[in-house]
GROMACS .gro file of C-alpha atoms in nm:
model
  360
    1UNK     CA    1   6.135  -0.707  -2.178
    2UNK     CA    2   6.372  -0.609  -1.895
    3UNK     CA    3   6.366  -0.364  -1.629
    4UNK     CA    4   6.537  -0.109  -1.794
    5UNK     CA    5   6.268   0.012  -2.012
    6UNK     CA    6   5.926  -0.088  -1.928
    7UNK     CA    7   5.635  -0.143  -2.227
    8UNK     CA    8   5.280  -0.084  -2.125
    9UNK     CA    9   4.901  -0.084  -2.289
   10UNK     CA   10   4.685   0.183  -2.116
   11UNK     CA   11   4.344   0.160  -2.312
   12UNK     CA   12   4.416   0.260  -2.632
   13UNK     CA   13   4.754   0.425  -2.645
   14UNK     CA   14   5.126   0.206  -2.566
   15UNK     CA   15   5.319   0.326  -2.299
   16UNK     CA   16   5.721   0.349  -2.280
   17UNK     CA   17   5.903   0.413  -1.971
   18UNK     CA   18   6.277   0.473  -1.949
   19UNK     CA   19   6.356   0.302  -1.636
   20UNK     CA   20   6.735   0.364  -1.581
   21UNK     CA   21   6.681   0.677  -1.321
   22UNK     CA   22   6.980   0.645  -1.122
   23UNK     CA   23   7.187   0.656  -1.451
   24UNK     CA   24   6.928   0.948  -1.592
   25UNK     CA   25   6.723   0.687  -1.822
   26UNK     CA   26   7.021   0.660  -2.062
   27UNK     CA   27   6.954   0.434  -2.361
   28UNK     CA   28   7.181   0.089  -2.362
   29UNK     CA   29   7.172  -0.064  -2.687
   30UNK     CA   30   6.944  -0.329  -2.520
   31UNK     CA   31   6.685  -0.102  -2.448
   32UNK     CA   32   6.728   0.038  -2.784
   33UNK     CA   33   6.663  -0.274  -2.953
   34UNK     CA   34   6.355  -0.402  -2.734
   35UNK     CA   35   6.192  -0.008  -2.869
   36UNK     CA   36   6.242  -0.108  -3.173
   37UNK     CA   37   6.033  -0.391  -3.181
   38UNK     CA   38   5.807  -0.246  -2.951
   39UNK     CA   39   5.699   0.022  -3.199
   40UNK     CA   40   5.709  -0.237  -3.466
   41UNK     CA   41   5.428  -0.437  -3.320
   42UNK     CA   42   5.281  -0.124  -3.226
   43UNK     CA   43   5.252   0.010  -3.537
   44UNK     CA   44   5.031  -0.257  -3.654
   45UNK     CA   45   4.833  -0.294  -3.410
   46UNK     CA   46   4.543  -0.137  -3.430
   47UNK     CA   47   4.409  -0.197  -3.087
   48UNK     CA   48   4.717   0.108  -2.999
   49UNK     CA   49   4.611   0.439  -3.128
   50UNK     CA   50   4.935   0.647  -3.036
   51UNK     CA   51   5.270   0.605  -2.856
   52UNK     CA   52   5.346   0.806  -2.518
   53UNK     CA   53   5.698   0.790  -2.412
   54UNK     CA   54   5.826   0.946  -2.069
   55UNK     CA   55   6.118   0.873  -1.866
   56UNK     CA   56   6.128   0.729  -1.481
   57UNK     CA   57   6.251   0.939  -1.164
   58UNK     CA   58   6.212   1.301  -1.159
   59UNK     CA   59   6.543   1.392  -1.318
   60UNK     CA   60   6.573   1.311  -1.703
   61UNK     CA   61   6.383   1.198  -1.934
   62UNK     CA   62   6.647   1.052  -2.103
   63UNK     CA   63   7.015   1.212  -2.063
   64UNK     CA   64   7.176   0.992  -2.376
   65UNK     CA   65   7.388   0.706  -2.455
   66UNK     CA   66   7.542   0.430  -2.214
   67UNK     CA   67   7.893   0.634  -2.329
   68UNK     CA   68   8.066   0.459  -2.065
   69UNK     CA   69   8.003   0.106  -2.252
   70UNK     CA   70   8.089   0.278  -2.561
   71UNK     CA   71   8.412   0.351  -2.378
   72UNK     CA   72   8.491  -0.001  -2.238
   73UNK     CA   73   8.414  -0.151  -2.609
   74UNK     CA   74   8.716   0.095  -2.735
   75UNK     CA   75   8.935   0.036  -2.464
   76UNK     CA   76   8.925  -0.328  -2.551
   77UNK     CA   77   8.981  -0.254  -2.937
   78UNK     CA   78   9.256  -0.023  -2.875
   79UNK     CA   79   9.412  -0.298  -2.678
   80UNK     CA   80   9.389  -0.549  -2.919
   81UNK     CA   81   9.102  -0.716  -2.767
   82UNK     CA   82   8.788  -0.660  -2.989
   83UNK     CA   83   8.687  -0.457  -3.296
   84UNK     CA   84   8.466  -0.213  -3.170
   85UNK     CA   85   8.166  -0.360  -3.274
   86UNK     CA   86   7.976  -0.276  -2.966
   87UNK     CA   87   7.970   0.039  -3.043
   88UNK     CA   88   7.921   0.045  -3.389
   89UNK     CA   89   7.635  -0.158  -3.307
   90UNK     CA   90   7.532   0.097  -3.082
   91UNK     CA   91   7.520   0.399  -3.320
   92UNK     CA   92   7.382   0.194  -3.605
   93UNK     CA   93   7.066   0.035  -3.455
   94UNK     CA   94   7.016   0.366  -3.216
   95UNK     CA   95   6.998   0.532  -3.585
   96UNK     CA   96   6.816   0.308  -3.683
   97UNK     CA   97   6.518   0.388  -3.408
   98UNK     CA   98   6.564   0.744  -3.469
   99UNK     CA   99   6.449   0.671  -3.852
  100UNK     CA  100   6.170   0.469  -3.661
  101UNK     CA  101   6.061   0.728  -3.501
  102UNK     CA  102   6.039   0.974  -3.779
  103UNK     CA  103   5.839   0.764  -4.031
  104UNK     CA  104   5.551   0.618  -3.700
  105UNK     CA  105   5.254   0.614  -3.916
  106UNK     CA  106   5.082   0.725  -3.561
  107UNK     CA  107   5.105   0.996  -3.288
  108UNK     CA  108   5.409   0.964  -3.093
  109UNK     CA  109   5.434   1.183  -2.786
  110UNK     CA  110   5.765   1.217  -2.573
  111UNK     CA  111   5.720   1.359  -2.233
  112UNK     CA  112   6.011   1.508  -2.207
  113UNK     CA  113   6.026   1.615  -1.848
  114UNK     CA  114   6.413   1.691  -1.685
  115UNK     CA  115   6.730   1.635  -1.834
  116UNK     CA  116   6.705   1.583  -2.248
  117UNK     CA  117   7.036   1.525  -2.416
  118UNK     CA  118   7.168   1.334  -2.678
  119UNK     CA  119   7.023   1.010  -2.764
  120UNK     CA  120   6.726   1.121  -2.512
  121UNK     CA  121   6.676   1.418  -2.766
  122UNK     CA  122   6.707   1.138  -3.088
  123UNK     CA  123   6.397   0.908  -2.913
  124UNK     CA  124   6.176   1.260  -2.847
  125UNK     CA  125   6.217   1.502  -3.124
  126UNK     CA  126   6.133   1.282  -3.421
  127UNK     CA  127   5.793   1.235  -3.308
  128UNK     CA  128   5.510   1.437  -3.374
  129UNK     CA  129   5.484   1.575  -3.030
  130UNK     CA  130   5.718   1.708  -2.786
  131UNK     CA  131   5.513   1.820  -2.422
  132UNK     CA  132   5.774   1.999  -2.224
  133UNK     CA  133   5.770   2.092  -1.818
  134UNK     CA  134   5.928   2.367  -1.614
  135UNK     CA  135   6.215   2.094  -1.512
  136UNK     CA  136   6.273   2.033  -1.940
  137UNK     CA  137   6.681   2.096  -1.982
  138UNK     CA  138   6.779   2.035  -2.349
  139UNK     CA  139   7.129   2.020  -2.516
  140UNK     CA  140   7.308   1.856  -2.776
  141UNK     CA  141   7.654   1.843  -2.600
  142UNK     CA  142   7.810   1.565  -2.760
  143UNK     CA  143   8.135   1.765  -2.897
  144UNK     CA  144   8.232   1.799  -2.549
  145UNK     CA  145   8.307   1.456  -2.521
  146UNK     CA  146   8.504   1.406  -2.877
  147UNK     CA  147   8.193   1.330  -3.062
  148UNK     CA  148   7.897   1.527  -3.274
  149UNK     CA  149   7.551   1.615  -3.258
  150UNK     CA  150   7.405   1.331  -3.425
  151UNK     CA  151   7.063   1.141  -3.414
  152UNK     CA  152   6.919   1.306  -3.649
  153UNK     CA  153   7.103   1.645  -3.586
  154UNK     CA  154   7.233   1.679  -3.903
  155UNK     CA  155   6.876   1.725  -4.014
  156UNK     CA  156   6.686   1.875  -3.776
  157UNK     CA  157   6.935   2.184  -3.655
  158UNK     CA  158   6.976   2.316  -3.981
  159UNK     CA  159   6.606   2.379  -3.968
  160UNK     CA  160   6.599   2.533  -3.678
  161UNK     CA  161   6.548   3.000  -3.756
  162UNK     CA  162   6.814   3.140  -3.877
  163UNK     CA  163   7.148   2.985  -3.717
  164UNK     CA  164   7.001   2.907  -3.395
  165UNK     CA  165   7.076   2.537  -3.473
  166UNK     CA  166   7.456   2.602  -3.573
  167UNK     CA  167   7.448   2.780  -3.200
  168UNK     CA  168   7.329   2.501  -3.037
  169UNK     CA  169   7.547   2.239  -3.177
  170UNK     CA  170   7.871   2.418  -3.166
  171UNK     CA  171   7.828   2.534  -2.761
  172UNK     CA  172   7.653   2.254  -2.677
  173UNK     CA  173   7.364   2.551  -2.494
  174UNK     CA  174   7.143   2.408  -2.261
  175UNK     CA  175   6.793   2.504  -2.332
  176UNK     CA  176   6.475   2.544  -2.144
  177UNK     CA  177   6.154   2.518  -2.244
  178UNK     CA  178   6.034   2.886  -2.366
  179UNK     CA  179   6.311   2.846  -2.626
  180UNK     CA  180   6.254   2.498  -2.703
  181UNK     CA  181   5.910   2.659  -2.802
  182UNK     CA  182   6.046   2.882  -2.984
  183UNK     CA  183   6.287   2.720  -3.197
  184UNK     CA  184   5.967   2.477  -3.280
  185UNK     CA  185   6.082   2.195  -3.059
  186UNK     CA  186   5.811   2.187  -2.822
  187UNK     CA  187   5.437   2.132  -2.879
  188UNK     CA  188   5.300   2.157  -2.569
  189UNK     CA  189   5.355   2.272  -2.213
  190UNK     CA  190   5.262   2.105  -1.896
  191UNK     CA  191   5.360   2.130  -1.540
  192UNK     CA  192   5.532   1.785  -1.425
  193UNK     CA  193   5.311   1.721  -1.188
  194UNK     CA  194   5.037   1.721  -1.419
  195UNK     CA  195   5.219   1.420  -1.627
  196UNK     CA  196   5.042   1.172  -1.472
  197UNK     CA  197   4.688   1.303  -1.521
  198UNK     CA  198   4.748   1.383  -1.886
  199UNK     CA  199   4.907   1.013  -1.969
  200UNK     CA  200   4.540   0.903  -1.820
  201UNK     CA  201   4.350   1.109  -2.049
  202UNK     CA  202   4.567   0.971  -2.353
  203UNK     CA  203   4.396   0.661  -2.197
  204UNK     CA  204   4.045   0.744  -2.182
  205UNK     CA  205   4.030   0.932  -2.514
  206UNK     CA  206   3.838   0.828  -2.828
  207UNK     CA  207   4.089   0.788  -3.020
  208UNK     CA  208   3.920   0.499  -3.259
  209UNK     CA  209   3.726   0.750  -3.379
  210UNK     CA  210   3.679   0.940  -3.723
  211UNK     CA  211   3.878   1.266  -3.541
  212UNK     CA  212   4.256   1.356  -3.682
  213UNK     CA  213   4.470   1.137  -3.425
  214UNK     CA  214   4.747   1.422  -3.434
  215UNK     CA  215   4.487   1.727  -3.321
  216UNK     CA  216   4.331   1.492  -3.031
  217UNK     CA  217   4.692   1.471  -2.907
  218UNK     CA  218   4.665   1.849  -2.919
  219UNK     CA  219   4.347   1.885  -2.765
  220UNK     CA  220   4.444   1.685  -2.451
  221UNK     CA  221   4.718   1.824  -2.390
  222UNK     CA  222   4.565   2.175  -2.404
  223UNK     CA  223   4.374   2.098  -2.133
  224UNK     CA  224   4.659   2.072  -1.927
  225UNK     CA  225   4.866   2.322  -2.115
  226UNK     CA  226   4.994   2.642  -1.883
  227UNK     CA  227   5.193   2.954  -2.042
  228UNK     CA  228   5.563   2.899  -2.152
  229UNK     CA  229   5.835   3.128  -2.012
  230UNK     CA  230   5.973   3.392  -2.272
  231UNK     CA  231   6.282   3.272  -2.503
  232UNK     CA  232   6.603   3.344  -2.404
  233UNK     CA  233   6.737   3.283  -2.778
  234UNK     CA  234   6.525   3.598  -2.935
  235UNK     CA  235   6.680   3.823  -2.729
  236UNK     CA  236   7.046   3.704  -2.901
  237UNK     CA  237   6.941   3.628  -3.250
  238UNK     CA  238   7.130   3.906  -3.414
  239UNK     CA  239   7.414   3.793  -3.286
  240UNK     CA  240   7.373   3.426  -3.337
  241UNK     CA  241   7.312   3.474  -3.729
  242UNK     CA  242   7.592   3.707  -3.799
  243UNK     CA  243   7.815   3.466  -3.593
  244UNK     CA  244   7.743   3.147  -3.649
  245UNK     CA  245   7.654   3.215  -4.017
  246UNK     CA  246   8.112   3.161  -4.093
  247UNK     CA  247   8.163   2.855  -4.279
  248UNK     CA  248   8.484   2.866  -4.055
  249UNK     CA  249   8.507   2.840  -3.677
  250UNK     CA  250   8.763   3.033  -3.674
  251UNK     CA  251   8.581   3.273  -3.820
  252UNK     CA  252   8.322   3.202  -3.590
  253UNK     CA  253   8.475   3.299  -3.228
  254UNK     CA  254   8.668   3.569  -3.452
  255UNK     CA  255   8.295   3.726  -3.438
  256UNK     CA  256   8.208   3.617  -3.094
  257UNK     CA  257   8.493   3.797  -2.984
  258UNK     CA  258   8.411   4.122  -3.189
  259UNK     CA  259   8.096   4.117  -3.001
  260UNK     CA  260   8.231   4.199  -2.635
  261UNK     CA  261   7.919   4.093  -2.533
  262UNK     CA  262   7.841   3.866  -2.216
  263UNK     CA  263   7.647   3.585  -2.425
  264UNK     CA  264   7.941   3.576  -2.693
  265UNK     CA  265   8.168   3.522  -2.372
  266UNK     CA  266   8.011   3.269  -2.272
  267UNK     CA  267   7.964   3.113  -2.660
  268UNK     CA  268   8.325   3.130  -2.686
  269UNK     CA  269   8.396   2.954  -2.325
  270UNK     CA  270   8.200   2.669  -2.428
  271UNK     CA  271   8.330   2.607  -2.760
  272UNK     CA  272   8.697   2.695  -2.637
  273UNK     CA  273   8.626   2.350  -2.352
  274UNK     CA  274   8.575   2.100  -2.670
  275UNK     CA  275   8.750   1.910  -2.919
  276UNK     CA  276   8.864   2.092  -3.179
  277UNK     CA  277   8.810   1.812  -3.421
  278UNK     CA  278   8.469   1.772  -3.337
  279UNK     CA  279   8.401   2.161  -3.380
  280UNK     CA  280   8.497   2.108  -3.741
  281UNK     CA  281   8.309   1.809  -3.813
  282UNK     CA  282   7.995   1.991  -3.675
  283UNK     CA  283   8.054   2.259  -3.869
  284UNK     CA  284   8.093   2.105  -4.174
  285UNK     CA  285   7.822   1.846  -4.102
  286UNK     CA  286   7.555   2.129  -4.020
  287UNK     CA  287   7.640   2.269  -4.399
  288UNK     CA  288   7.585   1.986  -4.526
  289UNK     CA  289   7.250   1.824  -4.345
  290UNK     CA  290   7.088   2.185  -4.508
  291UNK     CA  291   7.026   2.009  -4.826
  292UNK     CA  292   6.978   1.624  -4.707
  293UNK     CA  293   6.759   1.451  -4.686
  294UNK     CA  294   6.632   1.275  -4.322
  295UNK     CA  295   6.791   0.916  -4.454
  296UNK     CA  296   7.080   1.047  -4.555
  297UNK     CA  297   7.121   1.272  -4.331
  298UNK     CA  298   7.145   0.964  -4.097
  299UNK     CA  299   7.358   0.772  -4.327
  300UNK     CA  300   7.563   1.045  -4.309
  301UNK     CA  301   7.610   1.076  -3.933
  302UNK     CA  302   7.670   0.724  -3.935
  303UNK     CA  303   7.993   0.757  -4.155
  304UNK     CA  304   8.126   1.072  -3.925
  305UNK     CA  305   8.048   0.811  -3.603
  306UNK     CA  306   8.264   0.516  -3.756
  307UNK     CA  307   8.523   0.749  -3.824
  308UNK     CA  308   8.530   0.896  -3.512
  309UNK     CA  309   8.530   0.597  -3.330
  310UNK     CA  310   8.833   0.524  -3.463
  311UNK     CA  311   8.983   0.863  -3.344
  312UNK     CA  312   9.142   0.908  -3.014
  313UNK     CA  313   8.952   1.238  -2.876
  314UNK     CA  314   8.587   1.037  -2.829
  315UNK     CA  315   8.794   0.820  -2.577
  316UNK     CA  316   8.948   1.119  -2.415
  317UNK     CA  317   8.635   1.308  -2.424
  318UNK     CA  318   8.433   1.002  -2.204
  319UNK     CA  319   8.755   0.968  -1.990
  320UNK     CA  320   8.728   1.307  -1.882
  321UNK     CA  321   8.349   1.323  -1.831
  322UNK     CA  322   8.222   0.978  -1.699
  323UNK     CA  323   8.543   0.753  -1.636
  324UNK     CA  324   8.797   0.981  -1.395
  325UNK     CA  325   8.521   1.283  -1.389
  326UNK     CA  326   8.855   1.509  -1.397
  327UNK     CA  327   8.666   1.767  -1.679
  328UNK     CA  328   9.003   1.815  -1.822
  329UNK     CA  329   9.049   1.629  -2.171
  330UNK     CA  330   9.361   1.625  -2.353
  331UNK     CA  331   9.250   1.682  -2.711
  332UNK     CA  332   9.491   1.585  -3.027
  333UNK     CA  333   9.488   1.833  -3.246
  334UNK     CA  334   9.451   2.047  -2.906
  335UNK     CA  335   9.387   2.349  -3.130
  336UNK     CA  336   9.131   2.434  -3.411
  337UNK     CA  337   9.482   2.534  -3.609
  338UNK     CA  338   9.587   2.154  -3.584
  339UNK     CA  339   9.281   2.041  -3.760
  340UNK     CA  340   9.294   2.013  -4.112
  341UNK     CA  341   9.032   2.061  -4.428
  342UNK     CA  342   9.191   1.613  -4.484
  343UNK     CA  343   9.128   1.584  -4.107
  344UNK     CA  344   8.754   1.686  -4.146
  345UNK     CA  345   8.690   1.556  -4.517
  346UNK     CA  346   8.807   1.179  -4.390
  347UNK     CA  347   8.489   1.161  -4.128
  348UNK     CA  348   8.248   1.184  -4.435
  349UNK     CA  349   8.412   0.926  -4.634
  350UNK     CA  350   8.160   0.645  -4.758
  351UNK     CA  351   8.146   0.357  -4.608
  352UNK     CA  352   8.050   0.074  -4.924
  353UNK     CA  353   7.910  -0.194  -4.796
  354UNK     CA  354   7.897  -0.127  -4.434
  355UNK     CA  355   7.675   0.212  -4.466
  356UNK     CA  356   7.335   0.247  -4.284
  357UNK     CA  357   7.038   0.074  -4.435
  358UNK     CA  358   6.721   0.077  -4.301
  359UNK     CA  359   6.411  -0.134  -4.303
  360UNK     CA  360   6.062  -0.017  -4.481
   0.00000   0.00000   0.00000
C-alpha cells in the first residue's frame, strides 16, 4: 500500500480513498494496480459486504489520469529513448479495473464528491452506485487534450437518452448533479458534508443479512438523501438529438450553427478548441460502442488509445494543458477538413496479439 491511495476495513464494508488531493486524486498506474488487487481480495472475502470509494481533500474525487507521466513516457519514445510502454501500460491495466469494476459481484459505491473526469469517471460509474453532492462536476474532456472519451465511454454514452451522450463526448460539457440524475448517472444525492456520516452507516449496517445488498445501499443513503437541482440537459434536448444525431461532425456544427441559439454557441466553441482528429474518432467510436458489447467495447478503446499514442496531437494536447499551461495546442490536421475517413479507420485497426484480455 502507499500513500497515494489508502485501503481500509470499516465493519463490514472496504474503504478506498484517493489520496493524491493536491494533484485532484488522479489515478497513477500504481494506484491503479494496488485497486486492482484490492477489489480482488475483496471480492472474496466475505467478511467485506460492499466497496465505498471516495476521494481525499474537498476538491475532486478523482480528476483522471497522471497525463503528465503519460507525457514524459512519449517524450522519451519520440526521442528515441523508450517504447512507450508506460503508457500503454497505463491504459491497458486502467481498462482493465474499469472491467473490474463492472463485473464486482458486490455493491460498489463511489462518492463522487468535486471534480469527476476521466479516469475518475472510469473508477465511479461502473459500479452500482453513484451518490453525488452539490460540489459533483462531471465531464469527459479528454478530446481536448488529443485523446477520446474512453474507460468505458464507448459503452456507457451511447446509452445515455437520446444523443445526450454524443453531446457530452464531443464538447467535453461539464455536468452537475441534477443532470447527472437525469441522464441515469447518479443514484443518490447527499450534501458533502453529510459524507462522513453516511460512510459510518455503511459501517454499522446489517449487511450479512438475508436483505438485497444493492437496496440496503439504497436505503442508507436515502436517509441522507436531499432533493437534486433541476437538469439543465432537458431544457436542450431537442436540440441535442437533431444535432448530434449527424454521422458527420461537420454536419454536426453545420446544425449547431443553424440553431443561433446561445447553448449551440457555446457547443460549437467547445468543439471548435479540440483536436480535430479526436472529434472524428469520437464520433465514429460513439457509432460504434451502440452495438458492443462492455468487453469489447473496451477492447476497442484500447486499439483507438495505442493508435493514438502514436499520434502527435495527444502530446500537443498535454503540452498545452498540464506541461506549459499555454491553452493553445497546435493540432495536425488543424482542421476537421484535414482529417480523413483512412485517418479515422487506422485508430480501430486490431491489434493481434497485443489486444486487451482480461482476467475471469
Amino acid at each position: 500500500m502507499t500513500q497515494d491511495v489508502i485501503f481500509e476495513v470499516k465493519g463490514p464494508i472496504g474503504l478506498i480513498t484517493l489520496n493524491r488531493p493536491k494533484a485532484l486524486n488522479a489515478l497513477t498506474l500504481e494506484m491503479i494496480l494496488e485497486i486492482g488487487r484490492q477489489l480482488r481480495e475483496w471480492a472474496g472475502n466475505s467478511a467485506v459486504s460492499a466497496v465505498v470509494i471516495r476521494g481525499a481533500g474537498d476538491r475532486a474525487f478523482c480528476s483522471g489520469g497522471d497525463i503528465r507521466a503519460i507525457w514524459e513516457d512519449g517524450k522519451d519514445m519520440r526521442e528515441g529513448r523508450g517504447e512507450g510502454r508506460i503508457a500503454r501500460n497505463f491504459f491497458r491495466e486502467e481498462y482493465r479495473l474499469n472491467r473490474q469494476i463492472k463485473v464486482f459481484p458486490k455493491p460498489y459505491i463511489a462518492l463522487i464528491d468535486g471534480i469527476t473526469m476521466g479516469g475518475g469517471v472510469g473508477v465511479s460509474v461502473h459500479g452500482s452506485h453513484r451518490v453525488t453532492t452539490e460540489r459533483t462536476l462531471f465531464a469527459m474532456p479528454e478530446a481536448g487534450i488529443g485523446l477520446f472519451p474512453d474507460v468505458g465511454a464507448t459503452y456507457f454514452l451511447p446509452r445515455m437518452p437520446g444523443y445526450t451522450g454524443r453531446y457530452i463526448g464531443l464538447t467535453g460539457a461539464r455536468l452537475q448533479a441534477g443532470d447527472l440524475h437525469y441522464l441515469g448517472i447518479g443514484t443518490g444525492h447527499v450534501p458533502s458534508d453529510k459524507l462522513d456520516a453516511l460512510v459510518e452507516d455503511f459501517a454499522k449496517a446489517a449487511w450479512s443479512t438475508d436483505a438485497d445488498p444493492y437496496k440496503l445501499a439504497d436505503d442508507i443513503t436515502a436517509g441522507h438523501e436531499i432533493k437534486v437541482d433541476p437538469p439543465i440537459l432537458a431544457q436542450h434536448r431537442e436540440l441535442i438529438d437533431r444535432a448530434f444525431q449527424h454521422e458527420r461532425v461537420e454536419e454536426v456544427l453545420a446544425d449547431l450553427e443553424a440553431d443561433g441559439s446561445e447553448f449551440a454557441a457555446a457547443a460549437i466553441k467547445s468543439m471548435r478548441g479540440l483536436s480535430p482528429t479526436s472529434l472524428k474518432v469520437t464520433l465514429a467510436q460513439l457509432h460504434k460502442g451502440v452495438e458492443l458489447s462492455f468487453d469489447d467495447a473496451m477492447r476497442l478503446e484500447f486499439r483507438i488509445t495505442r493508435a493514438l499514442l502514436n499520434d502527435h496531437d495527444v502530446y500537443e494536447g498535454i503540452r498545452a494543458a498540464v506541461i506549459d499551461k499555454d491553452r493553445s495546442p497546435k493540432w495536425s490536421p488543424a482542421s476537421l477538413e484535414g482529417v480523413s475517413e483512412a485517418d479515422v479507420d487506422r485508430h480501430f485497426a486490431e491489434l493481434g496479439d497485443d489486444e486487451l484480455t482480461f482476467e475471469d
